[in-house]
mmCIF file of N, CA and C in Angstrom:
data_model
loop_
_atom_site.group_PDB
_atom_site.id
_atom_site.type_symbol
_atom_site.label_atom_id
_atom_site.label_comp_id
_atom_site.label_asym_id
_atom_site.label_seq_id
_atom_site.Cartn_x
_atom_site.Cartn_y
_atom_site.Cartn_z
ATOM 1 N N UNK A 461 -11.515 -9.751 20.735
ATOM 2 C CA UNK A 461 -10.326 -10.436 20.259
ATOM 3 C C UNK A 461 -10.234 -10.292 18.742
ATOM 4 N N UNK A 462 -9.028 -10.035 18.255
ATOM 5 C CA UNK A 462 -8.804 -9.895 16.819
ATOM 6 C C UNK A 462 -8.918 -11.253 16.143
ATOM 7 N N UNK A 463 -9.596 -11.255 14.999
ATOM 8 C CA UNK A 463 -9.726 -12.476 14.217
ATOM 9 C C UNK A 463 -9.449 -12.133 12.754
ATOM 10 N N UNK A 464 -8.501 -12.824 12.169
ATOM 11 C CA UNK A 464 -8.130 -12.529 10.785
ATOM 12 C C UNK A 464 -9.237 -12.950 9.830
ATOM 13 N N UNK A 465 -9.174 -12.400 8.619
ATOM 14 C CA UNK A 465 -10.162 -12.769 7.603
ATOM 15 C C UNK A 465 -10.049 -14.239 7.238
ATOM 16 N N UNK A 466 -8.837 -14.761 7.267
ATOM 17 C CA UNK A 466 -8.640 -16.174 6.942
ATOM 18 C C UNK A 466 -9.331 -17.074 7.958
ATOM 19 N N UNK A 467 -9.158 -16.760 9.242
ATOM 20 C CA UNK A 467 -9.771 -17.609 10.264
ATOM 21 C C UNK A 467 -11.284 -17.445 10.307
ATOM 22 N N UNK A 468 -11.789 -16.290 9.886
ATOM 23 C CA UNK A 468 -13.240 -16.087 9.859
ATOM 24 C C UNK A 468 -13.918 -17.027 8.877
ATOM 25 N N UNK A 469 -13.277 -17.266 7.755
ATOM 26 C CA UNK A 469 -13.877 -18.123 6.733
ATOM 27 C C UNK A 469 -13.309 -19.536 6.747
ATOM 28 N N UNK A 470 -12.386 -19.816 7.658
ATOM 29 C CA UNK A 470 -11.870 -21.165 7.806
ATOM 30 C C UNK A 470 -10.810 -21.560 6.798
ATOM 31 N N UNK A 471 -10.036 -20.592 6.303
ATOM 32 C CA UNK A 471 -8.975 -20.886 5.341
ATOM 33 C C UNK A 471 -7.626 -20.879 6.033
ATOM 34 N N UNK A 472 -6.645 -21.531 5.431
ATOM 35 C CA UNK A 472 -5.319 -21.580 6.025
ATOM 36 C C UNK A 472 -4.350 -20.590 5.398
ATOM 37 N N UNK A 473 -4.613 -20.149 4.172
ATOM 38 C CA UNK A 473 -3.684 -19.211 3.552
ATOM 39 C C UNK A 473 -4.056 -17.782 3.946
ATOM 40 N N UNK A 474 -3.102 -16.857 3.938
ATOM 41 C CA UNK A 474 -3.368 -15.484 4.386
ATOM 42 C C UNK A 474 -4.159 -14.677 3.362
ATOM 43 N N UNK A 475 -5.440 -14.501 3.605
ATOM 44 C CA UNK A 475 -6.305 -13.758 2.692
ATOM 45 C C UNK A 475 -5.888 -12.295 2.629
ATOM 46 N N UNK A 476 -5.443 -11.736 3.736
ATOM 47 C CA UNK A 476 -5.066 -10.327 3.794
ATOM 48 C C UNK A 476 -3.867 -9.977 2.936
ATOM 49 N N UNK A 477 -3.078 -10.955 2.552
ATOM 50 C CA UNK A 477 -1.890 -10.679 1.743
ATOM 51 C C UNK A 477 -2.168 -10.643 0.250
ATOM 52 N N UNK A 478 -3.383 -10.964 -0.153
ATOM 53 C CA UNK A 478 -3.731 -10.924 -1.569
ATOM 54 C C UNK A 478 -4.165 -9.508 -1.905
ATOM 55 N N UNK A 479 -3.407 -8.797 -2.734
ATOM 56 C CA UNK A 479 -3.788 -7.421 -3.066
ATOM 57 C C UNK A 479 -5.064 -7.389 -3.898
ATOM 58 N N UNK A 480 -5.876 -6.351 -3.739
ATOM 59 C CA UNK A 480 -7.131 -6.278 -4.490
ATOM 60 C C UNK A 480 -6.928 -6.311 -6.001
ATOM 61 N N UNK A 481 -5.795 -5.820 -6.474
ATOM 62 C CA UNK A 481 -5.563 -5.803 -7.921
ATOM 63 C C UNK A 481 -5.380 -7.199 -8.494
ATOM 64 N N UNK A 482 -4.913 -8.149 -7.678
ATOM 65 C CA UNK A 482 -4.706 -9.503 -8.186
ATOM 66 C C UNK A 482 -5.824 -10.457 -7.790
ATOM 67 N N UNK A 483 -6.819 -9.969 -7.091
ATOM 68 C CA UNK A 483 -7.948 -10.825 -6.717
ATOM 69 C C UNK A 483 -8.741 -11.179 -7.968
ATOM 70 N N UNK A 484 -9.328 -12.334 -7.963
ATOM 71 C CA UNK A 484 -10.071 -12.802 -9.142
ATOM 72 C C UNK A 484 -11.378 -12.048 -9.289
ATOM 73 N N UNK A 485 -11.585 -11.517 -10.459
ATOM 74 C CA UNK A 485 -12.867 -10.896 -10.792
ATOM 75 C C UNK A 485 -13.569 -11.843 -11.746
ATOM 76 N N UNK A 486 -14.860 -12.075 -11.572
ATOM 77 C CA UNK A 486 -15.541 -13.084 -12.385
ATOM 78 C C UNK A 486 -15.438 -12.867 -13.888
ATOM 79 N N UNK A 487 -15.369 -11.634 -14.350
ATOM 80 C CA UNK A 487 -15.349 -11.408 -15.787
ATOM 81 C C UNK A 487 -13.970 -11.307 -16.396
ATOM 82 N N UNK A 488 -12.923 -11.276 -15.573
ATOM 83 C CA UNK A 488 -11.576 -11.084 -16.090
ATOM 84 C C UNK A 488 -11.099 -12.349 -16.798
ATOM 85 N N UNK A 489 -10.637 -12.226 -18.041
ATOM 86 C CA UNK A 489 -10.178 -13.420 -18.757
ATOM 87 C C UNK A 489 -8.870 -13.937 -18.177
ATOM 88 N N UNK A 490 -8.707 -15.235 -18.187
ATOM 89 C CA UNK A 490 -7.465 -15.834 -17.722
ATOM 90 C C UNK A 490 -7.393 -16.062 -16.232
ATOM 91 N N UNK A 491 -8.434 -15.722 -15.495
ATOM 92 C CA UNK A 491 -8.414 -15.945 -14.061
ATOM 93 C C UNK A 491 -9.084 -17.265 -13.740
ATOM 94 N N UNK A 492 -8.819 -17.742 -12.557
ATOM 95 C CA UNK A 492 -9.432 -18.981 -12.107
ATOM 96 C C UNK A 492 -10.945 -18.837 -12.068
ATOM 97 N N UNK A 493 -11.417 -17.661 -11.682
ATOM 98 C CA UNK A 493 -12.866 -17.435 -11.606
ATOM 99 C C UNK A 493 -13.514 -17.539 -12.985
ATOM 100 N N UNK A 494 -12.861 -17.004 -14.006
ATOM 101 C CA UNK A 494 -13.448 -17.081 -15.349
ATOM 102 C C UNK A 494 -13.429 -18.511 -15.876
ATOM 103 N N UNK A 495 -12.373 -19.268 -15.547
ATOM 104 C CA UNK A 495 -12.307 -20.667 -15.966
ATOM 105 C C UNK A 495 -13.410 -21.478 -15.298
ATOM 106 N N UNK A 496 -13.585 -21.290 -13.999
ATOM 107 C CA UNK A 496 -14.628 -22.014 -13.273
ATOM 108 C C UNK A 496 -16.000 -21.612 -13.781
ATOM 109 N N UNK A 497 -16.198 -20.326 -14.048
ATOM 110 C CA UNK A 497 -17.482 -19.855 -14.559
ATOM 111 C C UNK A 497 -17.793 -20.499 -15.910
ATOM 112 N N UNK A 498 -16.803 -20.576 -16.775
ATOM 113 C CA UNK A 498 -16.998 -21.188 -18.090
ATOM 114 C C UNK A 498 -17.322 -22.674 -17.964
ATOM 115 N N UNK A 499 -16.603 -23.372 -17.100
ATOM 116 C CA UNK A 499 -16.843 -24.800 -16.931
ATOM 117 C C UNK A 499 -18.204 -25.073 -16.303
ATOM 118 N N UNK A 500 -18.591 -24.256 -15.325
ATOM 119 C CA UNK A 500 -19.896 -24.452 -14.694
ATOM 120 C C UNK A 500 -21.024 -24.207 -15.678
ATOM 121 N N UNK A 501 -20.872 -23.198 -16.522
ATOM 122 C CA UNK A 501 -21.888 -22.928 -17.535
ATOM 123 C C UNK A 501 -22.040 -24.124 -18.469
ATOM 124 N N UNK A 502 -20.917 -24.675 -18.868
ATOM 125 C CA UNK A 502 -20.940 -25.837 -19.755
ATOM 126 C C UNK A 502 -21.563 -27.040 -19.054
ATOM 127 N N UNK A 503 -21.190 -27.252 -17.811
ATOM 128 C CA UNK A 503 -21.713 -28.401 -17.075
ATOM 129 C C UNK A 503 -23.209 -28.295 -16.842
ATOM 130 N N UNK A 504 -23.655 -27.120 -16.438
ATOM 131 C CA UNK A 504 -25.071 -26.958 -16.150
ATOM 132 C C UNK A 504 -25.910 -27.080 -17.412
ATOM 133 N N UNK A 505 -25.336 -26.702 -18.542
ATOM 134 C CA UNK A 505 -26.088 -26.836 -19.786
ATOM 135 C C UNK A 505 -26.203 -28.293 -20.222
ATOM 136 N N UNK A 506 -25.289 -29.129 -19.758
ATOM 137 C CA UNK A 506 -25.319 -30.544 -20.138
ATOM 138 C C UNK A 506 -25.861 -31.435 -19.022
ATOM 139 N N UNK A 507 -26.288 -30.870 -17.917
ATOM 140 C CA UNK A 507 -26.866 -31.602 -16.790
ATOM 141 C C UNK A 507 -25.940 -32.690 -16.264
ATOM 142 N N UNK A 508 -24.663 -32.402 -16.202
ATOM 143 C CA UNK A 508 -23.693 -33.336 -15.652
ATOM 144 C C UNK A 508 -23.637 -33.134 -14.147
ATOM 145 N N UNK A 509 -23.325 -34.169 -13.409
ATOM 146 C CA UNK A 509 -23.278 -34.014 -11.954
ATOM 147 C C UNK A 509 -22.050 -33.198 -11.577
ATOM 148 N N UNK A 510 -22.275 -32.109 -10.905
ATOM 149 C CA UNK A 510 -21.215 -31.174 -10.544
ATOM 150 C C UNK A 510 -20.251 -31.726 -9.499
ATOM 151 N N UNK A 511 -20.710 -32.399 -8.437
ATOM 152 C CA UNK A 511 -19.746 -32.880 -7.434
ATOM 153 C C UNK A 511 -18.724 -33.856 -8.004
ATOM 154 N N UNK A 512 -19.143 -34.755 -8.877
ATOM 155 C CA UNK A 512 -18.184 -35.710 -9.427
ATOM 156 C C UNK A 512 -17.191 -35.012 -10.351
ATOM 157 N N UNK A 513 -17.649 -33.985 -11.080
ATOM 158 C CA UNK A 513 -16.741 -33.237 -11.945
ATOM 159 C C UNK A 513 -15.698 -32.495 -11.115
ATOM 160 N N UNK A 514 -16.144 -31.845 -10.045
ATOM 161 C CA UNK A 514 -15.216 -31.101 -9.189
ATOM 162 C C UNK A 514 -14.213 -32.049 -8.542
ATOM 163 N N UNK A 515 -14.683 -33.187 -8.085
ATOM 164 C CA UNK A 515 -13.798 -34.166 -7.459
ATOM 165 C C UNK A 515 -12.763 -34.670 -8.456
ATOM 166 N N UNK A 516 -13.207 -35.011 -9.637
ATOM 167 C CA UNK A 516 -12.293 -35.525 -10.664
ATOM 168 C C UNK A 516 -11.259 -34.471 -11.062
ATOM 169 N N UNK A 517 -11.703 -33.224 -11.218
ATOM 170 C CA UNK A 517 -10.791 -32.150 -11.598
ATOM 171 C C UNK A 517 -9.743 -31.913 -10.523
ATOM 172 N N UNK A 518 -10.165 -31.902 -9.265
ATOM 173 C CA UNK A 518 -9.209 -31.686 -8.178
ATOM 174 C C UNK A 518 -8.251 -32.867 -8.025
ATOM 175 N N UNK A 519 -8.727 -34.078 -8.269
ATOM 176 C CA UNK A 519 -7.822 -35.233 -8.233
ATOM 177 C C UNK A 519 -6.747 -35.106 -9.306
ATOM 178 N N UNK A 520 -7.160 -34.736 -10.508
ATOM 179 C CA UNK A 520 -6.193 -34.583 -11.598
ATOM 180 C C UNK A 520 -5.214 -33.446 -11.318
ATOM 181 N N UNK A 521 -5.723 -32.347 -10.749
ATOM 182 C CA UNK A 521 -4.833 -31.232 -10.402
ATOM 183 C C UNK A 521 -3.856 -31.655 -9.309
ATOM 184 N N UNK A 522 -4.330 -32.448 -8.353
ATOM 185 C CA UNK A 522 -3.443 -32.964 -7.306
ATOM 186 C C UNK A 522 -2.373 -33.874 -7.872
ATOM 187 N N UNK A 523 -2.744 -34.688 -8.852
ATOM 188 C CA UNK A 523 -1.750 -35.547 -9.509
ATOM 189 C C UNK A 523 -0.708 -34.709 -10.243
ATOM 190 N N UNK A 524 -1.153 -33.633 -10.881
ATOM 191 C CA UNK A 524 -0.228 -32.732 -11.577
ATOM 192 C C UNK A 524 0.749 -32.107 -10.594
ATOM 193 N N UNK A 525 0.240 -31.680 -9.444
ATOM 194 C CA UNK A 525 1.091 -31.086 -8.409
ATOM 195 C C UNK A 525 2.103 -32.117 -7.916
ATOM 196 N N UNK A 526 1.638 -33.334 -7.684
ATOM 197 C CA UNK A 526 2.521 -34.386 -7.183
ATOM 198 C C UNK A 526 3.613 -34.726 -8.198
ATOM 199 N N UNK A 527 3.256 -34.769 -9.476
ATOM 200 C CA UNK A 527 4.239 -35.056 -10.521
ATOM 201 C C UNK A 527 5.302 -33.967 -10.611
ATOM 202 N N UNK A 528 4.909 -32.717 -10.345
ATOM 203 C CA UNK A 528 5.854 -31.602 -10.406
ATOM 204 C C UNK A 528 6.584 -31.380 -9.090
ATOM 205 N N UNK A 529 6.372 -32.273 -8.127
ATOM 206 C CA UNK A 529 7.010 -32.209 -6.808
ATOM 207 C C UNK A 529 6.732 -30.880 -6.112
ATOM 208 N N UNK A 530 5.491 -30.445 -6.196
ATOM 209 C CA UNK A 530 5.060 -29.239 -5.499
ATOM 210 C C UNK A 530 4.097 -29.651 -4.398
ATOM 211 N N UNK A 531 3.642 -28.664 -3.609
ATOM 212 C CA UNK A 531 2.822 -28.993 -2.448
ATOM 213 C C UNK A 531 1.430 -28.384 -2.479
ATOM 214 N N UNK A 532 1.194 -27.397 -3.322
ATOM 215 C CA UNK A 532 -0.095 -26.702 -3.333
ATOM 216 C C UNK A 532 -0.660 -26.661 -4.749
ATOM 217 N N UNK A 533 -1.977 -26.772 -4.827
ATOM 218 C CA UNK A 533 -2.656 -26.618 -6.112
ATOM 219 C C UNK A 533 -2.867 -25.130 -6.345
ATOM 220 N N UNK A 534 -2.372 -24.620 -7.463
ATOM 221 C CA UNK A 534 -2.583 -23.215 -7.825
ATOM 222 C C UNK A 534 -3.467 -23.178 -9.070
ATOM 223 N N UNK A 535 -3.866 -21.992 -9.452
ATOM 224 C CA UNK A 535 -4.816 -21.829 -10.552
ATOM 225 C C UNK A 535 -4.312 -22.464 -11.850
ATOM 226 N N UNK A 536 -3.038 -22.445 -12.090
ATOM 227 C CA UNK A 536 -2.484 -22.984 -13.337
ATOM 228 C C UNK A 536 -2.665 -24.496 -13.442
ATOM 229 N N UNK A 537 -2.697 -25.197 -12.316
ATOM 230 C CA UNK A 537 -2.794 -26.648 -12.349
ATOM 231 C C UNK A 537 -4.152 -27.136 -12.857
ATOM 232 N N UNK A 538 -5.212 -26.359 -12.663
ATOM 233 C CA UNK A 538 -6.542 -26.790 -13.106
ATOM 234 C C UNK A 538 -6.651 -26.873 -14.630
ATOM 235 N N UNK A 539 -6.282 -25.811 -15.387
ATOM 236 C CA UNK A 539 -6.361 -25.960 -16.842
ATOM 237 C C UNK A 539 -5.397 -27.006 -17.395
ATOM 238 N N UNK A 540 -4.237 -27.162 -16.756
ATOM 239 C CA UNK A 540 -3.290 -28.185 -17.200
ATOM 240 C C UNK A 540 -3.896 -29.571 -16.998
ATOM 241 N N UNK A 541 -4.514 -29.785 -15.837
ATOM 242 C CA UNK A 541 -5.129 -31.085 -15.550
ATOM 243 C C UNK A 541 -6.292 -31.362 -16.494
ATOM 244 N N UNK A 542 -7.098 -30.351 -16.773
ATOM 245 C CA UNK A 542 -8.236 -30.524 -17.679
ATOM 246 C C UNK A 542 -7.747 -30.800 -19.098
ATOM 247 N N UNK A 543 -6.698 -30.097 -19.514
ATOM 248 C CA UNK A 543 -6.166 -30.297 -20.859
ATOM 249 C C UNK A 543 -5.516 -31.651 -21.052
ATOM 250 N N UNK A 544 -4.932 -32.200 -19.984
ATOM 251 C CA UNK A 544 -4.264 -33.497 -20.087
ATOM 252 C C UNK A 544 -5.241 -34.664 -20.069
ATOM 253 N N UNK A 545 -6.431 -34.457 -19.534
ATOM 254 C CA UNK A 545 -7.423 -35.528 -19.486
ATOM 255 C C UNK A 545 -8.248 -35.509 -20.768
ATOM 256 N N UNK A 546 -8.416 -36.667 -21.366
ATOM 257 C CA UNK A 546 -9.098 -36.747 -22.663
ATOM 258 C C UNK A 546 -10.575 -36.361 -22.565
ATOM 259 N N UNK A 547 -11.291 -36.915 -21.589
ATOM 260 C CA UNK A 547 -12.727 -36.642 -21.473
ATOM 261 C C UNK A 547 -13.002 -35.203 -21.051
ATOM 262 N N UNK A 548 -12.265 -34.723 -20.048
ATOM 263 C CA UNK A 548 -12.480 -33.345 -19.597
ATOM 264 C C UNK A 548 -12.046 -32.349 -20.663
ATOM 265 N N UNK A 549 -11.022 -32.690 -21.425
ATOM 266 C CA UNK A 549 -10.592 -31.821 -22.513
ATOM 267 C C UNK A 549 -11.659 -31.671 -23.576
ATOM 268 N N UNK A 550 -12.324 -32.785 -23.906
ATOM 269 C CA UNK A 550 -13.420 -32.722 -24.877
ATOM 270 C C UNK A 550 -14.578 -31.897 -24.338
ATOM 271 N N UNK A 551 -14.890 -32.083 -23.056
ATOM 272 C CA UNK A 551 -15.976 -31.329 -22.432
ATOM 273 C C UNK A 551 -15.664 -29.840 -22.440
ATOM 274 N N UNK A 552 -14.420 -29.494 -22.144
ATOM 275 C CA UNK A 552 -14.022 -28.087 -22.096
ATOM 276 C C UNK A 552 -14.027 -27.464 -23.483
ATOM 277 N N UNK A 553 -13.651 -28.214 -24.501
ATOM 278 C CA UNK A 553 -13.612 -27.672 -25.866
ATOM 279 C C UNK A 553 -14.997 -27.448 -26.439
ATOM 280 N N UNK A 554 -15.995 -28.181 -25.962
ATOM 281 C CA UNK A 554 -17.356 -28.020 -26.467
ATOM 282 C C UNK A 554 -18.030 -26.768 -25.942
ATOM 283 N N UNK A 555 -17.482 -26.145 -24.921
ATOM 284 C CA UNK A 555 -18.147 -24.975 -24.318
ATOM 285 C C UNK A 555 -18.038 -23.762 -25.214
#
């Protein structure tokens, strides 16, 4: 039986429709992967609890989405949410 890549990994969005040229590469500047890599490096260097940081960031991104009357969190919402929060903004600037 055919099984899509999305269903293999348990995702709801169509993974097959993302062209390889637009997929996130860890070293590419401006991508979600590079932002997450930078934040994780900063967090691990300061021994901050990662689950609470991820939860807080996603809550803020969800609030940003809700304020803009949208339905999905996209890569742009994470830096906007981090920049709008005073504590996370300071943490991000120290990296």
